[in-house]
Structures are given as structure tokens and as C-alpha cells.
Amino acid sequence: MEIVVVADEGEFAAVAADQVCTLLRHKPAAVLGLPTGNTPVGLYAELVKRNRAGEVDFRRCTTFNLDEYVGLPADHAGSYRTFMWKNLFSGINLPATAAHLPAGDSGDPVRAAREYEALLAKLGPIDLMVLGIGTNGHIGFNEPYTAADSRAHVSQLTPSTIRSNSVYFGREELVPRQAITLGLGNILESRRIMLLAKGESKAKAIAATVMGEIAPTVPASYLQRHPAVMLILDGAAAALLHKPGEKPGRGGEAAG
Ligand code: GLP
């Protein structure tokens, strides 16, 4: 694993955006895997800025989001479709038909997951999978004990994920209990993976991902098996990767 610890928000977004832009320069028809959450918001704003400045072109690109809640209308304020259009898709020149998310509102989530799997099989593989991480080490909505070879599926959210994600819904009771997510198998089949994490609340999950045993209790630990994983972390998320007393460095650090 390549680990980059950045100094501030600006560097976090710039380093992550550089990875996307370099890929698209070399491969304009690349397939991107995209996450939601607070963590990638700066990256998305940076990509919008660079696209407007003509520095990156999404016209031939295809995107697959990792996940979507089950049962929310697509235009619901808490849906990941709404999040993606607000933060990225409306600001870049990606054709609307090239932006894919699971159909969480279809009424038949098992079938929607199967169709999402088939679409990825047809248009994939993913060239660069961008990931966030849950405080419990989930990636996408692959909660602890999800099989390492899992495909797109309906996931039952854990109480800790429901609690963490309640900030987007106001109250825990309003958070959907299920989501459709790409599986760990889909994620691990991506050519390259870039995991983003910010803040103290992610430090334990990051330490377990990088230095822990590969175990079903921490789904992100399976990333150790992938040959091309880059982690972009702020100092707080990287804090437990360092020996006591050692200060997190400014970027370009390699470990793991
Ligand atoms: C959700 C998403 C994950 C995301 C995680 C962290 O559970 N399904 O893909 O990585 O939240 O979100 P945040 O970046 O807001 O901490």
C-alpha cells in the first residue's frame, strides 16, 4: 500500500484529484468507481474546478457509484444520487447516461443489485476505484463479515453505520436500513484503488486496514491483498499508523 499523509484540506483534494486527472489524460474513456460521504466532497469540488478550467475532460468517462440506499426516491435529499448530482455530476461534462448508481428506488433491490452487477460486467472493469471508509472499516456498504468475494448485493446496515450516517438524515430513525452496494469482490477487481480518510474517527479503522490482520471484522483489510492501493489520509486519520511520539509527516510517506 502506498500511503500519502497530507497537510491540509487543499492538499487532500489536490493529491486525490491529480490521480483522477492523470488517469483521464492517459485513458479518456476510463471507468471510475466513486464514493459518497463527507470525505470526497473536496475532491469533487476540485474536479469541478479543473473541468471548468479545461484541465480534465469527462466526456468519454464512465462512472459507477459504490452504493445507494434502498427505498429512498432518487430525488430524496438523502439519496446518493442527489449527493452525486449536487457535488459532482452537475458541475462536470460527464454525459448523464454515463453516470451509474444502483437503483435503490426500484422496488426490487435484489434484482436491482443483479442488474448493477451485470452493467459493471459489461462496462467495467473499474480503472480507479475511489473509496471512503466507515468508522467500522466498511467500504461501500460492505459491513463487517461481508465475504471477500461478494458481488453487488443488498446490505443490512449495522447500528454503528446507521448512527454515523444519521447526520445526513437528522434522526437515526430516518436512515434507511438497507442499501445496494458493490461487493468486496467487485472492489478488489478494480485496476487501482484510492482510499480517502479524514479525521480522528477514522484512525482506528485505518490502522486496522493497514497494519491489522486481513479479517472479516474489518472489510477494508482485504485491500492488503490488492497490488495497487493508495491511501490519502490527513494527519488525524493517520495518527495510529505512527509510533507514539512520532509526528505524522507531510506527504509522500510509504508504509504497509
Ligand atoms: C457511507 C458510505 C461509504 C463511505 C462512508 C464514510 O457509509 N456508504 O461509502 O465511505 O459513509 O462517509 P464519510 O466520508 O462521510 O465519513
PDB file of C-alpha atoms and ligand atoms in Angstrom:
ATOM      1  CA  MET A   1       0.000   0.000   0.000  1.00  0.00           C
ATOM      2  CA  GLU A   2       1.190   3.481  -0.792  1.00  0.00           C
ATOM      3  CA  ILE A   3       0.286   5.935   1.938  1.00  0.00           C
ATOM      4  CA  VAL A   4       0.235   9.695   1.485  1.00  0.00           C
ATOM      5  CA  VAL A   5      -0.386  11.850   4.539  1.00  0.00           C
ATOM      6  CA  VAL A   6      -1.393  15.363   3.565  1.00  0.00           C
ATOM      7  CA  ALA A   7      -1.074  18.624   5.489  1.00  0.00           C
ATOM      8  CA  ASP A   8      -4.469  20.198   4.885  1.00  0.00           C
ATOM      9  CA  GLU A   9      -7.812  20.089   3.044  1.00  0.00           C
ATOM     10  CA  GLY A  10      -6.375  21.733  -0.059  1.00  0.00           C
ATOM     11  CA  GLU A  11      -3.604  19.193  -0.416  1.00  0.00           C
ATOM     12  CA  PHE A  12      -6.052  16.343   0.306  1.00  0.00           C
ATOM     13  CA  ALA A  13      -8.281  17.378  -2.605  1.00  0.00           C
ATOM     14  CA  ALA A  14      -5.364  18.183  -4.925  1.00  0.00           C
ATOM     15  CA  VAL A  15      -3.497  14.900  -4.406  1.00  0.00           C
ATOM     16  CA  ALA A  16      -6.694  12.891  -4.938  1.00  0.00           C
ATOM     17  CA  ALA A  17      -7.743  14.960  -7.974  1.00  0.00           C
ATOM     18  CA  ASP A  18      -4.256  14.513  -9.507  1.00  0.00           C
ATOM     19  CA  GLN A  19      -4.835  10.748  -9.535  1.00  0.00           C
ATOM     20  CA  VAL A  20      -8.148  11.079 -11.367  1.00  0.00           C
ATOM     21  CA  CYS A  21      -6.834  13.676 -13.829  1.00  0.00           C
ATOM     22  CA  THR A  22      -3.664  11.720 -14.659  1.00  0.00           C
ATOM     23  CA  LEU A  23      -5.761   8.618 -15.344  1.00  0.00           C
ATOM     24  CA  LEU A  24      -8.158  10.516 -17.622  1.00  0.00           C
ATOM     25  CA  ARG A  25      -5.283  12.134 -19.503  1.00  0.00           C
ATOM     26  CA  HIS A  26      -3.844   8.714 -20.310  1.00  0.00           C
ATOM     27  CA  LYS A  27      -7.175   6.961 -20.708  1.00  0.00           C
ATOM     28  CA  PRO A  28     -10.024   9.361 -21.587  1.00  0.00           C
ATOM     29  CA  ALA A  29     -12.590   6.522 -21.624  1.00  0.00           C
ATOM     30  CA  ALA A  30     -11.630   5.313 -18.143  1.00  0.00           C
ATOM     31  CA  VAL A  31     -14.158   3.796 -15.744  1.00  0.00           C
ATOM     32  CA  LEU A  32     -14.224   5.421 -12.302  1.00  0.00           C
ATOM     33  CA  GLY A  33     -15.691   3.978  -9.108  1.00  0.00           C
ATOM     34  CA  LEU A  34     -16.990   6.722  -6.846  1.00  0.00           C
ATOM     35  CA  PRO A  35     -17.911   7.048  -3.166  1.00  0.00           C
ATOM     36  CA  THR A  36     -20.225   9.376  -1.285  1.00  0.00           C
ATOM     37  CA  GLY A  37     -19.892  10.871   2.190  1.00  0.00           C
ATOM     38  CA  ASN A  38     -18.202  13.950   3.550  1.00  0.00           C
ATOM     39  CA  THR A  39     -14.691  12.739   2.724  1.00  0.00           C
ATOM     40  CA  PRO A  40     -14.746  13.084  -1.102  1.00  0.00           C
ATOM     41  CA  VAL A  41     -16.558  16.458  -1.172  1.00  0.00           C
ATOM     42  CA  GLY A  42     -13.291  18.428  -1.546  1.00  0.00           C
ATOM     43  CA  LEU A  43     -12.084  16.081  -4.296  1.00  0.00           C
ATOM     44  CA  TYR A  44     -15.332  16.559  -6.200  1.00  0.00           C
ATOM     45  CA  ALA A  45     -15.140  20.370  -5.858  1.00  0.00           C
ATOM     46  CA  GLU A  46     -11.572  20.239  -7.172  1.00  0.00           C
ATOM     47  CA  LEU A  47     -12.620  18.087 -10.149  1.00  0.00           C
ATOM     48  CA  VAL A  48     -15.426  20.537 -10.970  1.00  0.00           C
ATOM     49  CA  LYS A  49     -12.921  23.411 -10.827  1.00  0.00           C
ATOM     50  CA  ARG A  50     -10.394  21.621 -13.051  1.00  0.00           C
ATOM     51  CA  ASN A  51     -13.082  20.549 -15.519  1.00  0.00           C
ATOM     52  CA  ARG A  52     -14.294  24.153 -15.842  1.00  0.00           C
ATOM     53  CA  ALA A  53     -10.683  25.254 -16.358  1.00  0.00           C
ATOM     54  CA  GLY A  54     -10.346  22.693 -19.163  1.00  0.00           C
ATOM     55  CA  GLU A  55      -7.753  20.693 -17.248  1.00  0.00           C
ATOM     56  CA  VAL A  56      -9.724  17.430 -17.242  1.00  0.00           C
ATOM     57  CA  ASP A  57     -12.323  16.020 -19.594  1.00  0.00           C
ATOM     58  CA  PHE A  58     -15.061  13.580 -18.529  1.00  0.00           C
ATOM     59  CA  ARG A  59     -16.808  13.342 -21.924  1.00  0.00           C
ATOM     60  CA  ARG A  60     -15.699   9.760 -22.596  1.00  0.00           C
ATOM     61  CA  CYS A  61     -15.580   8.611 -18.992  1.00  0.00           C
ATOM     62  CA  THR A  62     -17.994   6.191 -17.262  1.00  0.00           C
ATOM     63  CA  THR A  63     -18.701   6.192 -13.528  1.00  0.00           C
ATOM     64  CA  PHE A  64     -20.089   3.599 -11.134  1.00  0.00           C
ATOM     65  CA  ASN A  65     -21.061   4.689  -7.674  1.00  0.00           C
ATOM     66  CA  LEU A  66     -20.372   2.237  -4.919  1.00  0.00           C
ATOM     67  CA  ASP A  67     -23.760   2.227  -3.307  1.00  0.00           C
ATOM     68  CA  GLU A  68     -27.241   3.621  -2.843  1.00  0.00           C
ATOM     69  CA  TYR A  69     -29.831   3.426  -0.081  1.00  0.00           C
ATOM     70  CA  VAL A  70     -32.816   1.145  -0.594  1.00  0.00           C
ATOM     71  CA  GLY A  71     -36.260   2.730  -0.632  1.00  0.00           C
ATOM     72  CA  LEU A  72     -35.429   6.417  -0.997  1.00  0.00           C
ATOM     73  CA  PRO A  73     -36.890   8.153  -4.050  1.00  0.00           C
ATOM     74  CA  ALA A  74     -33.973   9.054  -6.370  1.00  0.00           C
ATOM     75  CA  ASP A  75     -34.603  12.767  -5.797  1.00  0.00           C
ATOM     76  CA  HIS A  76     -34.694  12.435  -1.979  1.00  0.00           C
ATOM     77  CA  ALA A  77     -32.268  14.845  -0.275  1.00  0.00           C
ATOM     78  CA  GLY A  78     -30.502  11.909   1.433  1.00  0.00           C
ATOM     79  CA  SER A  79     -30.078   9.709  -1.644  1.00  0.00           C
ATOM     80  CA  TYR A  80     -26.604   9.186  -3.043  1.00  0.00           C
ATOM     81  CA  ARG A  81     -27.914  10.076  -6.492  1.00  0.00           C
ATOM     82  CA  THR A  82     -28.851  13.531  -5.146  1.00  0.00           C
ATOM     83  CA  PHE A  83     -25.460  13.801  -3.434  1.00  0.00           C
ATOM     84  CA  MET A  84     -23.563  12.954  -6.619  1.00  0.00           C
ATOM     85  CA  TRP A  85     -25.503  15.347  -8.817  1.00  0.00           C
ATOM     86  CA  LYS A  86     -25.119  18.144  -6.294  1.00  0.00           C
ATOM     87  CA  ASN A  87     -21.417  17.651  -5.631  1.00  0.00           C
ATOM     88  CA  LEU A  88     -20.016  16.366  -8.918  1.00  0.00           C
ATOM     89  CA  PHE A  89     -22.142  15.376 -11.885  1.00  0.00           C
ATOM     90  CA  SER A  90     -23.909  18.724 -12.402  1.00  0.00           C
ATOM     91  CA  GLY A  91     -20.548  20.518 -12.480  1.00  0.00           C
ATOM     92  CA  ILE A  92     -18.609  18.357 -14.962  1.00  0.00           C
ATOM     93  CA  ASN A  93     -19.005  17.390 -18.618  1.00  0.00           C
ATOM     94  CA  LEU A  94     -19.760  13.728 -17.893  1.00  0.00           C
ATOM     95  CA  PRO A  95     -22.739  12.602 -20.031  1.00  0.00           C
ATOM     96  CA  ALA A  96     -25.721  11.905 -17.742  1.00  0.00           C
ATOM     97  CA  THR A  97     -26.083   8.446 -19.302  1.00  0.00           C
ATOM     98  CA  ALA A  98     -22.516   7.543 -18.265  1.00  0.00           C
ATOM     99  CA  ALA A  99     -23.129   8.114 -14.526  1.00  0.00           C
ATOM    100  CA  HIS A 100     -24.355   4.900 -12.906  1.00  0.00           C
ATOM    101  CA  LEU A 101     -25.756   4.275  -9.434  1.00  0.00           C
ATOM    102  CA  PRO A 102     -27.687   1.262  -8.130  1.00  0.00           C
ATOM    103  CA  ALA A 103     -31.469   1.702  -8.475  1.00  0.00           C
ATOM    104  CA  GLY A 104     -32.290   1.842  -4.775  1.00  0.00           C
ATOM    105  CA  ASP A 105     -35.775   3.069  -5.565  1.00  0.00           C
ATOM    106  CA  SER A 106     -36.735   0.254  -7.966  1.00  0.00           C
ATOM    107  CA  GLY A 107     -38.966  -1.674  -5.526  1.00  0.00           C
ATOM    108  CA  ASP A 108     -36.949  -4.871  -6.121  1.00  0.00           C
ATOM    109  CA  PRO A 109     -33.485  -4.243  -4.641  1.00  0.00           C
ATOM    110  CA  VAL A 110     -32.242  -7.825  -5.157  1.00  0.00           C
ATOM    111  CA  ARG A 111     -32.966  -7.559  -8.844  1.00  0.00           C
ATOM    112  CA  ALA A 112     -31.505  -4.017  -8.980  1.00  0.00           C
ATOM    113  CA  ALA A 113     -28.258  -5.350  -7.438  1.00  0.00           C
ATOM    114  CA  ARG A 114     -28.135  -8.142 -10.023  1.00  0.00           C
ATOM    115  CA  GLU A 115     -28.659  -5.623 -12.826  1.00  0.00           C
ATOM    116  CA  TYR A 116     -25.946  -3.337 -11.434  1.00  0.00           C
ATOM    117  CA  GLU A 117     -23.552  -6.295 -11.349  1.00  0.00           C
ATOM    118  CA  ALA A 118     -24.394  -7.104 -14.976  1.00  0.00           C
ATOM    119  CA  LEU A 119     -23.870  -3.495 -16.057  1.00  0.00           C
ATOM    120  CA  LEU A 120     -20.453  -3.382 -14.400  1.00  0.00           C
ATOM    121  CA  ALA A 121     -19.537  -6.711 -16.006  1.00  0.00           C
ATOM    122  CA  LYS A 122     -20.422  -5.170 -19.369  1.00  0.00           C
ATOM    123  CA  LEU A 123     -18.777  -1.750 -18.991  1.00  0.00           C
ATOM    124  CA  GLY A 124     -16.019  -2.496 -16.463  1.00  0.00           C
ATOM    125  CA  PRO A 125     -13.590  -3.230 -15.052  1.00  0.00           C
ATOM    126  CA  ILE A 126     -13.135  -0.122 -12.948  1.00  0.00           C
ATOM    127  CA  ASP A 127      -9.813   1.581 -13.678  1.00  0.00           C
ATOM    128  CA  LEU A 128      -9.721   3.656 -10.489  1.00  0.00           C
ATOM    129  CA  MET A 129     -11.950   2.841  -7.537  1.00  0.00           C
ATOM    130  CA  VAL A 130     -12.152   5.761  -5.124  1.00  0.00           C
ATOM    131  CA  LEU A 131     -13.192   4.716  -1.621  1.00  0.00           C
ATOM    132  CA  GLY A 132     -14.078   6.301   1.680  1.00  0.00           C
ATOM    133  CA  ILE A 133     -14.166   4.186   4.839  1.00  0.00           C
ATOM    134  CA  GLY A 134     -16.701   3.768   7.636  1.00  0.00           C
ATOM    135  CA  THR A 135     -15.628   4.040  11.262  1.00  0.00           C
ATOM    136  CA  ASN A 136     -16.167   0.265  11.479  1.00  0.00           C
ATOM    137  CA  GLY A 137     -13.916  -0.364   8.480  1.00  0.00           C
ATOM    138  CA  HIS A 138     -16.696  -0.783   5.920  1.00  0.00           C
ATOM    139  CA  ILE A 139     -16.066   0.146   2.290  1.00  0.00           C
ATOM    140  CA  GLY A 140     -19.058   0.935   0.125  1.00  0.00           C
ATOM    141  CA  PHE A 141     -21.733  -0.617   2.321  1.00  0.00           C
ATOM    142  CA  ASN A 142     -19.761  -3.831   2.808  1.00  0.00           C
ATOM    143  CA  GLU A 143     -20.230  -4.165   6.533  1.00  0.00           C
ATOM    144  CA  PRO A 144     -18.114  -6.438   8.765  1.00  0.00           C
ATOM    145  CA  TYR A 145     -18.412 -10.151   7.873  1.00  0.00           C
ATOM    146  CA  THR A 146     -19.195  -9.481   4.204  1.00  0.00           C
ATOM    147  CA  ALA A 147     -17.496 -12.143   2.069  1.00  0.00           C
ATOM    148  CA  ALA A 148     -14.265 -11.088   0.375  1.00  0.00           C
ATOM    149  CA  ASP A 149     -15.575 -12.324  -2.978  1.00  0.00           C
ATOM    150  CA  SER A 150     -19.036 -10.733  -2.649  1.00  0.00           C
ATOM    151  CA  ARG A 151     -20.726  -9.241  -5.703  1.00  0.00           C
ATOM    152  CA  ALA A 152     -23.221  -6.357  -5.864  1.00  0.00           C
ATOM    153  CA  HIS A 153     -25.806  -7.112  -3.189  1.00  0.00           C
ATOM    154  CA  VAL A 154     -28.335  -5.781  -0.718  1.00  0.00           C
ATOM    155  CA  SER A 155     -26.630  -4.963   2.552  1.00  0.00           C
ATOM    156  CA  GLN A 156     -28.185  -4.613   6.018  1.00  0.00           C
ATOM    157  CA  LEU A 157     -26.658  -1.560   7.656  1.00  0.00           C
ATOM    158  CA  THR A 158     -25.171  -2.030  11.107  1.00  0.00           C
ATOM    159  CA  PRO A 159     -26.268   0.110  14.087  1.00  0.00           C
ATOM    160  CA  SER A 160     -22.918   1.939  14.037  1.00  0.00           C
ATOM    161  CA  THR A 161     -23.282   2.823  10.333  1.00  0.00           C
ATOM    162  CA  ILE A 162     -26.881   3.967  10.891  1.00  0.00           C
ATOM    163  CA  ARG A 163     -25.643   6.164  13.756  1.00  0.00           C
ATOM    164  CA  SER A 164     -22.751   7.640  11.702  1.00  0.00           C
ATOM    165  CA  ASN A 165     -24.947   8.326   8.689  1.00  0.00           C
ATOM    166  CA  SER A 166     -27.800   9.861  10.719  1.00  0.00           C
ATOM    167  CA  VAL A 167     -26.095  13.269  10.327  1.00  0.00           C
ATOM    168  CA  TYR A 168     -27.394  13.285   6.750  1.00  0.00           C
ATOM    169  CA  PHE A 169     -30.976  12.481   7.804  1.00  0.00           C
ATOM    170  CA  GLY A 170     -31.412  14.442  11.036  1.00  0.00           C
ATOM    171  CA  ARG A 171     -32.547  11.394  13.051  1.00  0.00           C
ATOM    172  CA  GLU A 172     -31.414   7.777  13.231  1.00  0.00           C
ATOM    173  CA  GLU A 173     -34.964   6.539  12.599  1.00  0.00           C
ATOM    174  CA  LEU A 174     -34.924   8.204   9.178  1.00  0.00           C
ATOM    175  CA  VAL A 175     -31.803   6.384   7.947  1.00  0.00           C
ATOM    176  CA  PRO A 176     -32.711   3.537   5.557  1.00  0.00           C
ATOM    177  CA  ARG A 177     -31.821   0.105   6.974  1.00  0.00           C
ATOM    178  CA  GLN A 178     -30.657  -1.372   3.680  1.00  0.00           C
ATOM    179  CA  ALA A 179     -28.501  -0.338   0.771  1.00  0.00           C
ATOM    180  CA  ILE A 180     -27.369  -1.796  -2.539  1.00  0.00           C
ATOM    181  CA  THR A 181     -23.597  -1.916  -2.696  1.00  0.00           C
ATOM    182  CA  LEU A 182     -20.884  -3.178  -4.981  1.00  0.00           C
ATOM    183  CA  GLY A 183     -19.320  -6.170  -3.248  1.00  0.00           C
ATOM    184  CA  LEU A 184     -15.796  -6.579  -1.959  1.00  0.00           C
ATOM    185  CA  GLY A 185     -15.110  -8.813  -4.957  1.00  0.00           C
ATOM    186  CA  ASN A 186     -16.112  -6.009  -7.342  1.00  0.00           C
ATOM    187  CA  ILE A 187     -13.947  -3.514  -5.460  1.00  0.00           C
ATOM    188  CA  LEU A 188     -10.925  -5.829  -5.432  1.00  0.00           C
ATOM    189  CA  GLU A 189     -11.240  -6.419  -9.189  1.00  0.00           C
ATOM    190  CA  SER A 190     -10.624  -2.709  -9.847  1.00  0.00           C
ATOM    191  CA  ARG A 191      -7.294  -1.985 -11.527  1.00  0.00           C
ATOM    192  CA  ARG A 192      -6.332   0.635  -8.953  1.00  0.00           C
ATOM    193  CA  ILE A 193      -7.860   1.674  -5.641  1.00  0.00           C
ATOM    194  CA  MET A 194      -7.567   5.042  -3.883  1.00  0.00           C
ATOM    195  CA  LEU A 195      -8.926   5.140  -0.337  1.00  0.00           C
ATOM    196  CA  LEU A 196      -9.551   8.533   1.263  1.00  0.00           C
ATOM    197  CA  ALA A 197      -9.872   9.099   5.015  1.00  0.00           C
ATOM    198  CA  LYS A 198     -10.001  12.202   7.156  1.00  0.00           C
ATOM    199  CA  GLY A 199     -10.380  12.789  10.862  1.00  0.00           C
ATOM    200  CA  GLU A 200      -9.766  11.129  14.176  1.00  0.00           C
ATOM    201  CA  SER A 201     -12.905   8.974  13.941  1.00  0.00           C
ATOM    202  CA  LYS A 202     -11.252   7.013  11.095  1.00  0.00           C
ATOM    203  CA  ALA A 203      -7.852   6.464  12.768  1.00  0.00           C
ATOM    204  CA  LYS A 204      -8.664   3.044  14.242  1.00  0.00           C
ATOM    205  CA  ALA A 205     -10.206   1.746  11.024  1.00  0.00           C
ATOM    206  CA  ILE A 206      -7.180   2.974   9.046  1.00  0.00           C
ATOM    207  CA  ALA A 207      -4.711   1.343  11.431  1.00  0.00           C
ATOM    208  CA  ALA A 208      -6.645  -1.938  11.181  1.00  0.00           C
ATOM    209  CA  THR A 209      -6.798  -1.629   7.381  1.00  0.00           C
ATOM    210  CA  VAL A 210      -3.059  -1.103   7.003  1.00  0.00           C
ATOM    211  CA  MET A 211      -1.483  -2.947   9.912  1.00  0.00           C
ATOM    212  CA  GLY A 212      -4.162  -5.366  11.135  1.00  0.00           C
ATOM    213  CA  GLU A 213      -4.740  -8.938  10.113  1.00  0.00           C
ATOM    214  CA  ILE A 214      -6.808  -9.462   6.993  1.00  0.00           C
ATOM    215  CA  ALA A 215     -10.093 -10.246   8.708  1.00  0.00           C
ATOM    216  CA  PRO A 216     -13.851 -10.139   8.037  1.00  0.00           C
ATOM    217  CA  THR A 217     -14.279  -7.851  11.053  1.00  0.00           C
ATOM    218  CA  VAL A 218     -12.579  -5.076   9.042  1.00  0.00           C
ATOM    219  CA  PRO A 219     -13.718  -5.289   5.397  1.00  0.00           C
ATOM    220  CA  ALA A 220     -11.133  -2.690   4.299  1.00  0.00           C
ATOM    221  CA  SER A 221      -8.332  -5.008   5.494  1.00  0.00           C
ATOM    222  CA  TYR A 222      -8.938  -7.091   2.335  1.00  0.00           C
ATOM    223  CA  LEU A 223      -7.357  -4.201   0.441  1.00  0.00           C
ATOM    224  CA  GLN A 224      -3.991  -5.542   1.656  1.00  0.00           C
ATOM    225  CA  ARG A 225      -4.444  -8.272  -0.971  1.00  0.00           C
ATOM    226  CA  HIS A 226      -4.668  -5.767  -3.827  1.00  0.00           C
ATOM    227  CA  PRO A 227      -1.438  -4.837  -5.630  1.00  0.00           C
ATOM    228  CA  ALA A 228      -2.251  -1.166  -6.363  1.00  0.00           C
ATOM    229  CA  VAL A 229      -3.798   0.608  -3.399  1.00  0.00           C
ATOM    230  CA  MET A 230      -3.081   4.213  -2.452  1.00  0.00           C
ATOM    231  CA  LEU A 231      -4.312   5.737   0.792  1.00  0.00           C
ATOM    232  CA  ILE A 232      -4.677   9.505   1.090  1.00  0.00           C
ATOM    233  CA  LEU A 233      -5.010  10.482   4.733  1.00  0.00           C
ATOM    234  CA  ASP A 234      -4.967  13.583   6.840  1.00  0.00           C
ATOM    235  CA  GLY A 235      -2.823  13.583   9.976  1.00  0.00           C
ATOM    236  CA  ALA A 236      -5.723  12.660  12.256  1.00  0.00           C
ATOM    237  CA  ALA A 237      -6.744   9.599  10.217  1.00  0.00           C
ATOM    238  CA  ALA A 238      -3.087   8.531  10.011  1.00  0.00           C
ATOM    239  CA  ALA A 239      -2.411   9.122  13.718  1.00  0.00           C
ATOM    240  CA  LEU A 240      -2.389   5.472  14.793  1.00  0.00           C
ATOM    241  CA  LEU A 241      -0.058   4.446  11.975  1.00  0.00           C
ATOM    242  CA  HIS A 242       2.756   6.177  13.800  1.00  0.00           C
ATOM    243  CA  LYS A 243       4.629   5.135  16.861  1.00  0.00           C
ATOM    244  CA  PRO A 244       3.784   7.152  19.987  1.00  0.00           C
ATOM    245  CA  GLY A 245       5.707  10.416  19.946  1.00  0.00           C
ATOM    246  CA  GLU A 246       6.303  10.328  16.207  1.00  0.00           C
ATOM    247  CA  LYS A 247       4.654  13.140  14.249  1.00  0.00           C
ATOM    248  CA  PRO A 248       2.685  12.395  11.073  1.00  0.00           C
ATOM    249  CA  GLY A 249       4.729  13.527   8.070  1.00  0.00           C
ATOM    250  CA  ARG A 250       3.732  15.766   5.198  1.00  0.00           C
ATOM    251  CA  GLY A 251       3.011  13.517   2.307  1.00  0.00           C
ATOM    252  CA  GLY A 252       4.868  11.061   0.148  1.00  0.00           C
ATOM    253  CA  GLU A 253       5.227   8.614   3.006  1.00  0.00           C
ATOM    254  CA  ALA A 254       5.227   4.951   2.192  1.00  0.00           C
ATOM    255  CA  ALA A 255       4.236   2.181   4.556  1.00  0.00           C
ATOM    256  CA  GLY A 256       2.280  -1.044   4.709  1.00  0.00           C
TER     257      GLY A 256
HETATM  258  C1  GLP B   1     -21.117   5.697   3.948  1.00  0.00           C
HETATM  259  C2  GLP B   1     -20.785   5.203   2.555  1.00  0.00           C
HETATM  260  C3  GLP B   1     -19.325   4.850   2.448  1.00  0.00           C
HETATM  261  C4  GLP B   1     -18.495   5.998   2.977  1.00  0.00           C
HETATM  262  C5  GLP B   1     -18.788   6.183   4.442  1.00  0.00           C
HETATM  263  C6  GLP B   1     -17.951   7.269   5.103  1.00  0.00           C
HETATM  264  O1  GLP B   1     -21.384   4.676   4.831  1.00  0.00           O
HETATM  265  N1  GLP B   1     -21.558   4.080   2.176  1.00  0.00           N
HETATM  266  O2  GLP B   1     -19.022   4.592   1.080  1.00  0.00           O
HETATM  267  O3  GLP B   1     -17.131   5.706   2.788  1.00  0.00           O
HETATM  268  O4  GLP B   1     -20.155   6.550   4.532  1.00  0.00           O
HETATM  269  O5  GLP B   1     -18.546   8.531   4.970  1.00  0.00           O
HETATM  270  P1  GLP B   1     -17.857   9.870   5.403  1.00  0.00           P
HETATM  271  O6  GLP B   1     -16.895  10.204   4.313  1.00  0.00           O
HETATM  272  O7  GLP B   1     -18.972  10.869   5.485  1.00  0.00           O
HETATM  273  O8  GLP B   1     -17.176   9.647   6.697  1.00  0.00           O
END
